[in-house]
Amino acid sequence: MAATLGHRLIDLGVSKGNRVAVAARNLPEWVVAFWGSVVSGAITVPLNAWWTGEELAYGLTDSGTSVAIVDEARLERIRPHLDSMDELTHILVITEHRGQKPDLGTPHSRIKIVDFYDVLGDVADDAQPPVVDIQPDDDATIFYTSGTTGKPKGAVGTHRNAI
């Protein structure tokens, strides 16, 4: 599934170095979203699912996220802030209700809000990750720290760190 998602993210226009954020509860799709974005060559930005809408909007904007993969609750938290997220182009929405479509709510004028599984599509048993020139010291993640004062800071990790 992660290999297939890597291809689908590239189909959405994600290229090496672009940011793909993951903000969701502990659902199986979280792991697929994380590794799918890593193998696409994107820099994966896991965001704290406990954050408020304002905090999530800060992380999405500060990181320069172009694609966000969220669950329905995180979508509703960030919805009031979408107009201020200039680099965000797509939101893929996961639902915790197995066998059901997520509630995508009102469409946005600029940002495409779509069902995660509609983007993922069919997954072949022998799916392979996309061929992307990824080097061990290329950036792979941005994790936001929680300091005692001020806003969280993005700490960058490499592919070597992930391995």
GROMACS .gro file of C-alpha atoms in nm:
model
  163
    1MET     CA    1   0.000   0.000   0.000
    2ALA     CA    2   0.283   0.241   0.084
    3ALA     CA    3   0.455   0.170  -0.249
    4THR     CA    4   0.130   0.235  -0.436
    5LEU     CA    5   0.064   0.553  -0.240
    6GLY     CA    6   0.415   0.673  -0.331
    7HIS     CA    7   0.321   0.646  -0.699
    8ARG     CA    8  -0.015   0.816  -0.642
    9LEU     CA    9   0.148   1.109  -0.462
   10ILE     CA   10   0.382   1.155  -0.757
   11ASP     CA   11   0.074   1.148  -0.982
   12LEU     CA   12  -0.066   1.436  -0.771
   13GLY     CA   13   0.246   1.638  -0.848
   14VAL     CA   14   0.457   1.555  -0.541
   15SER     CA   15   0.826   1.554  -0.622
   16LYS     CA   16   1.143   1.500  -0.426
   17GLY     CA   17   1.166   1.751  -0.143
   18ASN     CA   18   0.798   1.850  -0.140
   19ARG     CA   19   0.627   1.825   0.197
   20VAL     CA   20   0.353   1.572   0.269
   21ALA     CA   21   0.196   1.601   0.615
   22VAL     CA   22   0.024   1.325   0.810
   23ALA     CA   23  -0.218   1.433   1.085
   24ALA     CA   24  -0.449   1.157   1.201
   25ARG     CA   25  -0.540   0.928   1.485
   26ASN     CA   26  -0.356   0.599   1.521
   27LEU     CA   27  -0.520   0.432   1.222
   28PRO     CA   28  -0.359   0.172   0.992
   29GLU     CA   29  -0.356   0.430   0.712
   30TRP     CA   30  -0.121   0.649   0.919
   31VAL     CA   31   0.166   0.407   0.863
   32VAL     CA   32   0.081   0.374   0.493
   33ALA     CA   33   0.070   0.755   0.462
   34PHE     CA   34   0.403   0.799   0.640
   35TRP     CA   35   0.600   0.544   0.438
   36GLY     CA   36   0.417   0.617   0.114
   37SER     CA   37   0.525   0.978   0.134
   38VAL     CA   38   0.882   0.881   0.229
   39VAL     CA   39   0.922   0.649  -0.073
   40SER     CA   40   0.781   0.918  -0.304
   41GLY     CA   41   1.085   1.130  -0.220
   42ALA     CA   42   0.876   1.382  -0.029
   43ILE     CA   43   0.971   1.510   0.314
   44THR     CA   44   0.715   1.362   0.550
   45VAL     CA   45   0.574   1.591   0.819
   46PRO     CA   46   0.398   1.397   1.096
   47LEU     CA   47   0.184   1.641   1.295
   48ASN     CA   48   0.052   1.589   1.645
   49ALA     CA   49  -0.309   1.475   1.621
   50TRP     CA   50  -0.381   1.638   1.959
   51TRP     CA   51  -0.301   1.983   1.821
   52THR     CA   52  -0.574   2.242   1.778
   53GLY     CA   53  -0.674   2.370   1.435
   54GLU     CA   54  -0.454   2.674   1.478
   55GLU     CA   55  -0.154   2.459   1.574
   56LEU     CA   56  -0.211   2.222   1.281
   57ALA     CA   57  -0.242   2.519   1.046
   58TYR     CA   58   0.088   2.653   1.180
   59GLY     CA   59   0.264   2.319   1.115
   60LEU     CA   60   0.116   2.285   0.767
   61THR     CA   61   0.208   2.640   0.672
   62ASP     CA   62   0.549   2.652   0.840
   63SER     CA   63   0.657   2.325   0.678
   64GLY     CA   64   0.533   2.429   0.334
   65THR     CA   65   0.310   2.123   0.303
   66SER     CA   66   0.159   2.066  -0.042
   67VAL     CA   67  -0.037   1.747   0.039
   68ALA     CA   68  -0.192   1.667   0.377
   69ILE     CA   69  -0.324   1.327   0.475
   70VAL     CA   70  -0.569   1.369   0.761
   71ASP     CA   71  -0.861   1.202   0.931
   72GLU     CA   72  -1.205   1.360   0.944
   73ALA     CA   73  -1.153   1.527   1.283
   74ARG     CA   74  -0.825   1.692   1.176
   75LEU     CA   75  -0.992   1.807   0.852
   76GLU     CA   76  -1.257   1.989   1.053
   77ARG     CA   77  -0.989   2.147   1.274
   78ILE     CA   78  -0.795   2.287   0.978
   79ARG     CA   79  -1.092   2.378   0.759
   80PRO     CA   80  -1.126   2.736   0.897
   81HIS     CA   81  -0.758   2.796   0.813
   82LEU     CA   82  -0.744   2.658   0.457
   83ASP     CA   83  -0.745   2.997   0.285
   84SER     CA   84  -0.418   3.088   0.458
   85MET     CA   85  -0.235   2.771   0.342
   86ASP     CA   86  -0.097   2.892   0.010
   87GLU     CA   87   0.116   2.585  -0.068
   88LEU     CA   88  -0.147   2.323   0.019
   89THR     CA   89  -0.301   2.172  -0.296
   90HIS     CA   90  -0.457   1.840  -0.182
   91ILE     CA   91  -0.604   1.692   0.134
   92LEU     CA   92  -0.651   1.315   0.142
   93VAL     CA   93  -0.906   1.217   0.407
   94ILE     CA   94  -0.908   0.893   0.607
   95THR     CA   95  -1.212   0.769   0.797
   96GLU     CA   96  -1.206   0.548   1.104
   97HIS     CA   97  -1.538   0.396   0.997
   98ARG     CA   98  -1.435   0.089   0.797
   99GLY     CA   99  -1.627   0.036   0.475
  100GLN     CA  100  -1.760   0.392   0.467
  101LYS     CA  101  -1.655   0.700   0.275
  102PRO     CA  102  -1.515   0.988   0.481
  103ASP     CA  103  -1.718   1.305   0.527
  104LEU     CA  104  -1.533   1.551   0.303
  105GLY     CA  105  -1.759   1.843   0.389
  106THR     CA  106  -1.784   2.151   0.171
  107PRO     CA  107  -1.539   2.162  -0.122
  108HIS     CA  108  -1.269   2.428  -0.110
  109SER     CA  109  -1.224   2.665  -0.402
  110ARG     CA  110  -0.850   2.591  -0.442
  111ILE     CA  111  -0.758   2.284  -0.236
  112LYS     CA  112  -0.883   1.945  -0.357
  113ILE     CA  113  -1.031   1.749  -0.063
  114VAL     CA  114  -1.058   1.382  -0.158
  115ASP     CA  115  -1.105   1.034  -0.012
  116PHE     CA  116  -0.769   0.869   0.072
  117TYR     CA  117  -0.884   0.543  -0.087
  118ASP     CA  118  -1.004   0.713  -0.405
  119VAL     CA  119  -0.648   0.839  -0.450
  120LEU     CA  120  -0.488   0.509  -0.346
  121GLY     CA  121  -0.699   0.309  -0.589
  122ASP     CA  122  -0.614  -0.052  -0.668
  123VAL     CA  123  -0.311  -0.197  -0.492
  124ALA     CA  124  -0.122  -0.481  -0.659
  125ASP     CA  125   0.027  -0.751  -0.436
  126ASP     CA  126   0.365  -0.698  -0.604
  127ALA     CA  127   0.363  -0.316  -0.601
  128GLN     CA  128   0.710  -0.162  -0.587
  129PRO     CA  129   0.803   0.186  -0.464
  130PRO     CA  130   0.857   0.451  -0.731
  131VAL     CA  131   1.207   0.492  -0.867
  132VAL     CA  132   1.328   0.813  -0.706
  133ASP     CA  133   1.692   0.916  -0.657
  134ILE     CA  134   1.695   0.917  -0.277
  135GLN     CA  135   2.032   0.943  -0.104
  136PRO     CA  136   2.094   0.851   0.262
  137ASP     CA  137   2.154   1.212   0.364
  138ASP     CA  138   1.852   1.357   0.177
  139ASP     CA  139   1.587   1.507   0.403
  140ALA     CA  140   1.311   1.257   0.488
  141THR     CA  141   1.111   1.403   0.778
  142ILE     CA  142   1.026   1.718   0.968
  143PHE     CA  143   0.913   1.644   1.323
  144TYR     CA  144   0.787   1.938   1.526
  145THR     CA  145   0.929   1.974   1.874
  146SER     CA  146   0.737   2.114   2.164
  147GLY     CA  147   0.950   2.367   2.344
  148THR     CA  148   0.871   2.534   2.673
  149THR     CA  149   0.821   2.872   2.508
  150GLY     CA  150   0.726   2.991   2.164
  151LYS     CA  151   0.604   2.793   1.868
  152PRO     CA  152   0.720   2.438   1.790
  153LYS     CA  153   1.029   2.412   1.573
  154GLY     CA  154   1.066   2.173   1.280
  155ALA     CA  155   1.351   1.925   1.329
  156VAL     CA  156   1.467   1.773   1.002
  157GLY     CA  157   1.569   1.405   0.979
  158THR     CA  158   1.736   1.229   0.688
  159HIS     CA  159   1.670   0.895   0.522
  160ARG     CA  160   1.973   0.764   0.713
  161ASN     CA  161   1.795   0.864   1.037
  162ALA     CA  162   1.482   0.675   0.931
  163ILE     CA  163   1.676   0.360   0.850
   0.00000   0.00000   0.00000
